[in-house]
Amino acid sequence: MAWDAFRCFGRGPESGNLALVCHGPEAERLSAAQRQEMARGLHAPACVFIDPGVEPDEAAALDYYYPHARSALCLHASLAAAAWLRRRDGKLPAAVRTANGQRLLLDEEGDAILFRLREQAVAADAPSTAWLAEALGCPPTSMVSAPALVSAGSAKLLVELDNAESLRRLTPDLARIVAWGREAGVNGCYAYARLDGAVYQGRNFNHLDPALEDAATGVAAAALSLHLRRALVLRQGDWHGNPCELRARFGGEWVEVGGRCRALEGWAA
């Protein structure tokens, strides 16, 4: 099986959220169950499988897997896939499509790859503040606004906290959060706090293993920009020694999310 490793959304040259790009005829032939089993064995936060594109301008269809579940959309894995496709084809693709059918348009700005997405409806209801306080391991008073459910292709439960220290101190019940997300059709909980101006810090809880907590969550940056109706910078991963930064540009009917991506040579599972 052929795969390549990438660090995505890194704030510095050695940081970034790990994603594996799985490609080639053998990868294309795997069933969803076989892909899930492979993702579980590779122990990476996310794996993306490269399948043929649907439309002529779509370089690929992307199929995303976490160790514990398949995902409708994962932007840090999409970033890795875009970097791999650019290396394969000699240029950044104009568009890709997710296995779920969502079309993603691509662009570049400096050393960042950007994805344009539109807001999607979310049918679930947000849990109560009391439930969230228990699930996140924080006092209810640290939550300073009503929780929001927002999706740019993968629904997130957004929870605003009063400051970064409250964010750092969270002790989430991951099994409870993941179980609720499966029932509600929501891809985990994203807690965030405003640092200064348009700069925010966040933590993402959608893995069962605390060691696999995301250092960067692109769908959360998109959801947060749509929720706040503004452009923003989102920092993540600092408390795990893996500082990442995502940038979101709000365009009214759309949002663009992007960041840096770096190939890892010689990475082994």
Short mmCIF file of C-alpha atoms in Angstrom, two decimals:
data_model
loop_
_atom_site.label_atom_id
_atom_site.label_comp_id
_atom_site.label_asym_id
_atom_site.label_seq_id
_atom_site.Cartn_x
_atom_site.Cartn_y
_atom_site.Cartn_z
CA MET A 1 0.00 0.00 0.00
CA ALA A 2 1.41 3.41 -0.97
CA TRP A 3 0.98 6.40 1.31
CA ASP A 4 2.69 9.74 1.89
CA ALA A 5 2.74 11.77 5.11
CA PHE A 6 2.20 15.51 5.44
CA ARG A 7 2.21 18.07 8.25
CA CYS A 8 -0.72 20.45 7.78
CA PHE A 9 -1.42 23.97 9.10
CA GLY A 10 1.93 24.15 10.93
CA ARG A 11 2.81 27.51 12.47
CA GLY A 12 6.52 26.70 12.24
CA PRO A 13 8.72 24.53 10.01
CA GLU A 14 8.54 21.49 12.30
CA SER A 15 4.89 21.62 13.39
CA GLY A 16 1.59 20.66 11.79
CA ASN A 17 -1.22 18.14 12.09
CA LEU A 18 -0.31 14.78 10.59
CA ALA A 19 -2.32 13.38 7.66
CA LEU A 20 -1.61 10.38 5.45
CA VAL A 21 -2.46 10.35 1.73
CA CYS A 22 -3.19 6.78 0.58
CA HIS A 23 -3.01 6.32 -3.19
CA GLY A 24 -2.52 3.94 -6.06
CA PRO A 25 -4.54 1.07 -7.57
CA GLU A 26 -4.40 -1.02 -4.40
CA ALA A 27 -5.81 1.82 -2.30
CA GLU A 28 -8.58 2.46 -4.84
CA ARG A 29 -9.71 -1.17 -4.66
CA LEU A 30 -10.18 -1.22 -0.89
CA SER A 31 -13.70 -1.27 0.51
CA ALA A 32 -14.81 1.27 3.11
CA ALA A 33 -14.40 -1.37 5.84
CA GLN A 34 -10.88 -2.19 4.65
CA ARG A 35 -9.97 1.52 4.53
CA GLN A 36 -11.26 1.94 8.08
CA GLU A 37 -9.16 -0.99 9.25
CA MET A 38 -6.08 0.45 7.56
CA ALA A 39 -6.64 3.89 9.09
CA ARG A 40 -6.96 2.27 12.51
CA GLY A 41 -3.66 0.47 12.07
CA LEU A 42 -1.71 3.52 10.86
CA HIS A 43 -2.40 5.50 14.08
CA ALA A 44 -2.51 8.89 12.35
CA PRO A 45 -5.13 11.54 13.20
CA ALA A 46 -6.49 11.28 9.65
CA CYS A 47 -6.06 9.30 6.43
CA VAL A 48 -7.38 10.35 3.02
CA PHE A 49 -7.76 7.92 0.12
CA ILE A 50 -7.34 9.27 -3.42
CA ASP A 51 -9.98 8.09 -5.88
CA PRO A 52 -10.61 9.29 -9.47
CA GLY A 53 -12.38 12.64 -9.85
CA VAL A 54 -15.97 12.93 -11.02
CA GLU A 55 -15.95 16.08 -13.20
CA PRO A 56 -13.23 16.88 -15.77
CA ASP A 57 -11.73 19.67 -13.62
CA GLU A 58 -11.73 17.57 -10.43
CA ALA A 59 -8.32 16.04 -9.86
CA ALA A 60 -9.60 13.47 -7.37
CA ALA A 61 -12.36 12.29 -5.06
CA LEU A 62 -11.26 12.25 -1.41
CA ASP A 63 -12.38 9.67 1.14
CA TYR A 64 -11.51 10.50 4.79
CA TYR A 65 -10.95 8.20 7.76
CA TYR A 66 -10.06 8.75 11.40
CA PRO A 67 -8.90 5.70 13.39
CA HIS A 68 -12.41 5.30 14.85
CA ALA A 69 -14.72 6.57 12.08
CA ARG A 70 -15.17 7.67 8.49
CA SER A 71 -15.65 11.42 8.03
CA ALA A 72 -17.66 13.43 5.52
CA LEU A 73 -14.97 16.12 5.35
CA CYS A 74 -11.52 16.66 6.87
CA LEU A 75 -9.75 19.82 5.73
CA HIS A 76 -6.31 19.05 7.09
CA ALA A 77 -6.41 15.75 5.17
CA SER A 78 -7.72 17.70 2.15
CA LEU A 79 -4.74 20.02 2.49
CA ALA A 80 -2.41 17.02 2.44
CA ALA A 81 -4.21 15.59 -0.60
CA ALA A 82 -3.98 18.93 -2.44
CA ALA A 83 -0.23 19.12 -1.77
CA TRP A 84 0.19 15.53 -2.99
CA LEU A 85 -1.86 16.20 -6.14
CA ARG A 86 0.15 19.37 -6.84
CA ARG A 87 3.35 17.32 -6.60
CA ARG A 88 1.90 14.57 -8.82
CA ASP A 89 0.46 16.87 -11.52
CA GLY A 90 2.88 19.81 -11.32
CA LYS A 91 0.08 22.26 -10.42
CA LEU A 92 -2.59 22.79 -7.80
CA PRO A 93 -5.92 21.28 -8.88
CA ALA A 94 -8.83 23.63 -9.52
CA ALA A 95 -11.23 21.40 -7.61
CA VAL A 96 -11.66 18.09 -5.82
CA ARG A 97 -14.76 16.29 -4.57
CA THR A 98 -15.35 14.46 -1.32
CA ALA A 99 -16.66 10.89 -1.26
CA ASN A 100 -19.78 12.46 0.24
CA GLY A 101 -20.28 14.52 -2.94
CA GLN A 102 -19.16 17.96 -1.71
CA ARG A 103 -17.21 19.95 -4.31
CA LEU A 104 -14.19 21.87 -2.96
CA LEU A 105 -12.62 24.72 -4.94
CA LEU A 106 -8.92 25.41 -4.39
CA ASP A 107 -6.69 28.48 -4.53
CA GLU A 108 -3.28 29.62 -3.29
CA GLU A 109 -2.18 32.68 -1.33
CA GLY A 110 1.53 32.90 -0.68
CA ASP A 111 2.58 29.56 0.81
CA ALA A 112 -0.97 28.64 1.85
CA ILE A 113 -3.47 26.39 0.06
CA LEU A 114 -7.09 27.56 0.44
CA PHE A 115 -10.41 25.72 0.20
CA ARG A 116 -13.71 27.48 -0.50
CA LEU A 117 -16.81 26.06 1.18
CA ARG A 118 -20.44 26.97 1.74
CA GLU A 119 -22.48 26.65 4.90
CA GLN A 120 -24.72 23.59 5.17
CA ALA A 121 -27.79 22.97 7.27
CA VAL A 122 -27.50 21.03 10.55
CA ALA A 123 -30.56 19.11 11.72
CA ALA A 124 -29.35 18.30 15.25
CA ASP A 125 -30.03 20.28 18.43
CA ALA A 126 -27.23 21.50 20.68
CA PRO A 127 -27.03 19.84 24.11
CA SER A 128 -27.69 21.81 27.28
CA THR A 129 -25.08 23.87 29.09
CA ALA A 130 -25.24 21.44 32.02
CA TRP A 131 -24.54 18.46 29.73
CA LEU A 132 -21.64 20.30 28.09
CA ALA A 133 -20.12 21.30 31.43
CA GLU A 134 -20.07 17.64 32.48
CA ALA A 135 -18.83 16.40 29.10
CA LEU A 136 -16.01 18.97 28.89
CA GLY A 137 -15.11 18.95 32.58
CA CYS A 138 -15.57 22.66 33.17
CA PRO A 139 -17.83 24.92 35.26
CA PRO A 140 -20.92 26.15 33.39
CA THR A 141 -19.88 29.74 34.14
CA SER A 142 -16.82 29.38 31.88
CA MET A 143 -19.12 29.12 28.82
CA VAL A 144 -19.86 32.66 27.72
CA SER A 145 -22.32 32.15 24.85
CA ALA A 146 -24.90 29.62 23.74
CA PRO A 147 -23.42 26.54 22.01
CA ALA A 148 -23.86 26.54 18.24
CA LEU A 149 -24.09 23.81 15.61
CA VAL A 150 -22.51 24.88 12.31
CA SER A 151 -21.35 22.97 9.24
CA ALA A 152 -19.27 23.70 6.17
CA GLY A 153 -19.48 20.03 5.22
CA SER A 154 -18.81 18.38 8.58
CA ALA A 155 -20.96 19.61 11.46
CA LYS A 156 -19.25 20.93 14.59
CA LEU A 157 -20.61 21.78 18.02
CA LEU A 158 -18.98 25.14 18.86
CA VAL A 159 -18.55 26.06 22.53
CA GLU A 160 -17.11 29.45 23.50
CA LEU A 161 -15.14 29.69 26.74
CA ASP A 162 -14.18 32.80 28.70
CA ASN A 163 -10.41 32.55 28.21
CA ALA A 164 -7.52 30.38 27.02
CA GLU A 165 -6.77 29.10 30.51
CA SER A 166 -10.28 27.62 30.79
CA LEU A 167 -9.64 26.00 27.41
CA ARG A 168 -6.36 24.50 28.58
CA ARG A 169 -7.92 23.06 31.75
CA LEU A 170 -10.67 21.09 30.00
CA THR A 171 -10.84 17.39 30.89
CA PRO A 172 -13.28 16.07 28.27
CA ASP A 173 -15.18 12.80 28.49
CA LEU A 174 -14.24 11.75 24.96
CA ALA A 175 -16.36 8.61 24.86
CA ARG A 176 -19.43 10.61 25.85
CA ILE A 177 -18.76 13.34 23.27
CA VAL A 178 -18.12 10.84 20.46
CA ALA A 179 -21.24 8.83 21.35
CA TRP A 180 -23.37 11.99 21.31
CA GLY A 181 -21.83 13.03 17.99
CA ARG A 182 -22.64 9.69 16.37
CA GLU A 183 -26.24 9.89 17.50
CA ALA A 184 -26.65 13.55 16.47
CA GLY A 185 -24.68 13.32 13.21
CA VAL A 186 -22.13 15.85 14.47
CA ASN A 187 -18.36 15.49 14.09
CA GLY A 188 -17.38 16.23 17.67
CA CYS A 189 -17.10 19.32 19.85
CA TYR A 190 -14.87 22.33 19.25
CA ALA A 191 -14.16 24.57 22.26
CA TYR A 192 -12.64 27.99 21.60
CA ALA A 193 -11.72 31.28 23.25
CA ARG A 194 -10.96 34.70 21.81
CA LEU A 195 -7.37 35.82 22.38
CA ASP A 196 -7.23 39.27 20.81
CA GLY A 197 -8.98 40.98 17.91
CA ALA A 198 -9.68 38.34 15.27
CA VAL A 199 -7.31 35.77 16.82
CA TYR A 200 -8.83 32.73 18.54
CA GLN A 201 -7.56 29.55 20.15
CA GLY A 202 -9.33 26.21 20.05
CA ARG A 203 -9.36 22.53 20.93
CA ASN A 204 -11.14 19.78 19.00
CA PHE A 205 -12.69 16.70 20.63
CA ASN A 206 -13.72 14.02 18.14
CA HIS A 207 -11.23 11.21 18.84
CA LEU A 208 -11.55 8.52 21.47
CA ASP A 209 -7.80 8.55 22.15
CA PRO A 210 -6.62 11.78 23.89
CA ALA A 211 -3.21 11.32 22.25
CA LEU A 212 -4.89 11.89 18.87
CA GLU A 213 -6.40 15.28 19.76
CA ASP A 214 -6.19 17.41 16.61
CA ALA A 215 -3.48 20.03 16.42
CA ALA A 216 -5.46 21.78 13.67
CA THR A 217 -9.11 21.41 12.61
CA GLY A 218 -10.00 23.03 9.30
CA VAL A 219 -13.72 22.28 9.38
CA ALA A 220 -13.88 23.95 12.81
CA ALA A 221 -12.14 27.07 11.46
CA ALA A 222 -14.70 27.18 8.64
CA ALA A 223 -17.62 26.64 11.02
CA LEU A 224 -16.35 29.29 13.44
CA SER A 225 -15.88 31.87 10.69
CA LEU A 226 -19.41 31.19 9.45
CA HIS A 227 -20.79 31.38 12.99
CA LEU A 228 -19.04 34.65 13.87
CA ARG A 229 -19.53 36.09 10.35
CA ARG A 230 -15.95 37.31 10.18
CA ALA A 231 -12.44 36.52 8.99
CA LEU A 232 -10.22 35.07 11.70
CA VAL A 233 -6.97 33.40 12.67
CA LEU A 234 -7.34 30.19 14.68
CA ARG A 235 -4.48 28.78 16.75
CA GLN A 236 -4.40 25.21 17.98
CA GLY A 237 -2.03 22.53 19.25
CA ASP A 238 0.11 24.75 21.50
CA TRP A 239 -0.43 22.68 24.66
CA HIS A 240 0.61 19.53 22.82
CA GLY A 241 3.86 21.01 21.55
CA ASN A 242 2.55 21.19 18.00
CA PRO A 243 1.56 24.83 17.30
CA CYS A 244 -0.70 25.24 14.29
CA GLU A 245 -2.46 28.17 12.65
CA LEU A 246 -5.47 28.25 10.33
CA ARG A 247 -6.76 31.29 8.46
CA ALA A 248 -10.38 31.78 7.45
CA ARG A 249 -11.79 34.43 5.10
CA PHE A 250 -15.51 35.09 5.35
CA GLY A 251 -17.25 35.99 2.09
CA GLY A 252 -20.91 36.14 3.08
CA GLU A 253 -22.16 33.10 1.17
CA TRP A 254 -18.87 31.23 1.48
CA VAL A 255 -15.77 30.84 3.61
CA GLU A 256 -12.18 30.09 2.59
CA VAL A 257 -9.92 28.17 4.96
CA GLY A 258 -6.26 27.51 4.41
CA GLY A 259 -2.74 27.12 5.69
CA ARG A 260 0.66 25.65 5.04
CA CYS A 261 1.45 22.03 4.20
CA ARG A 262 4.79 20.20 4.33
CA ALA A 263 5.67 16.71 3.10
CA LEU A 264 7.38 14.35 5.57
CA GLU A 265 10.02 12.24 3.91
CA GLY A 266 10.64 8.76 5.29
CA TRP A 267 7.70 8.73 7.70
CA ALA A 268 6.73 5.26 8.92
CA ALA A 269 3.65 4.14 10.87
#
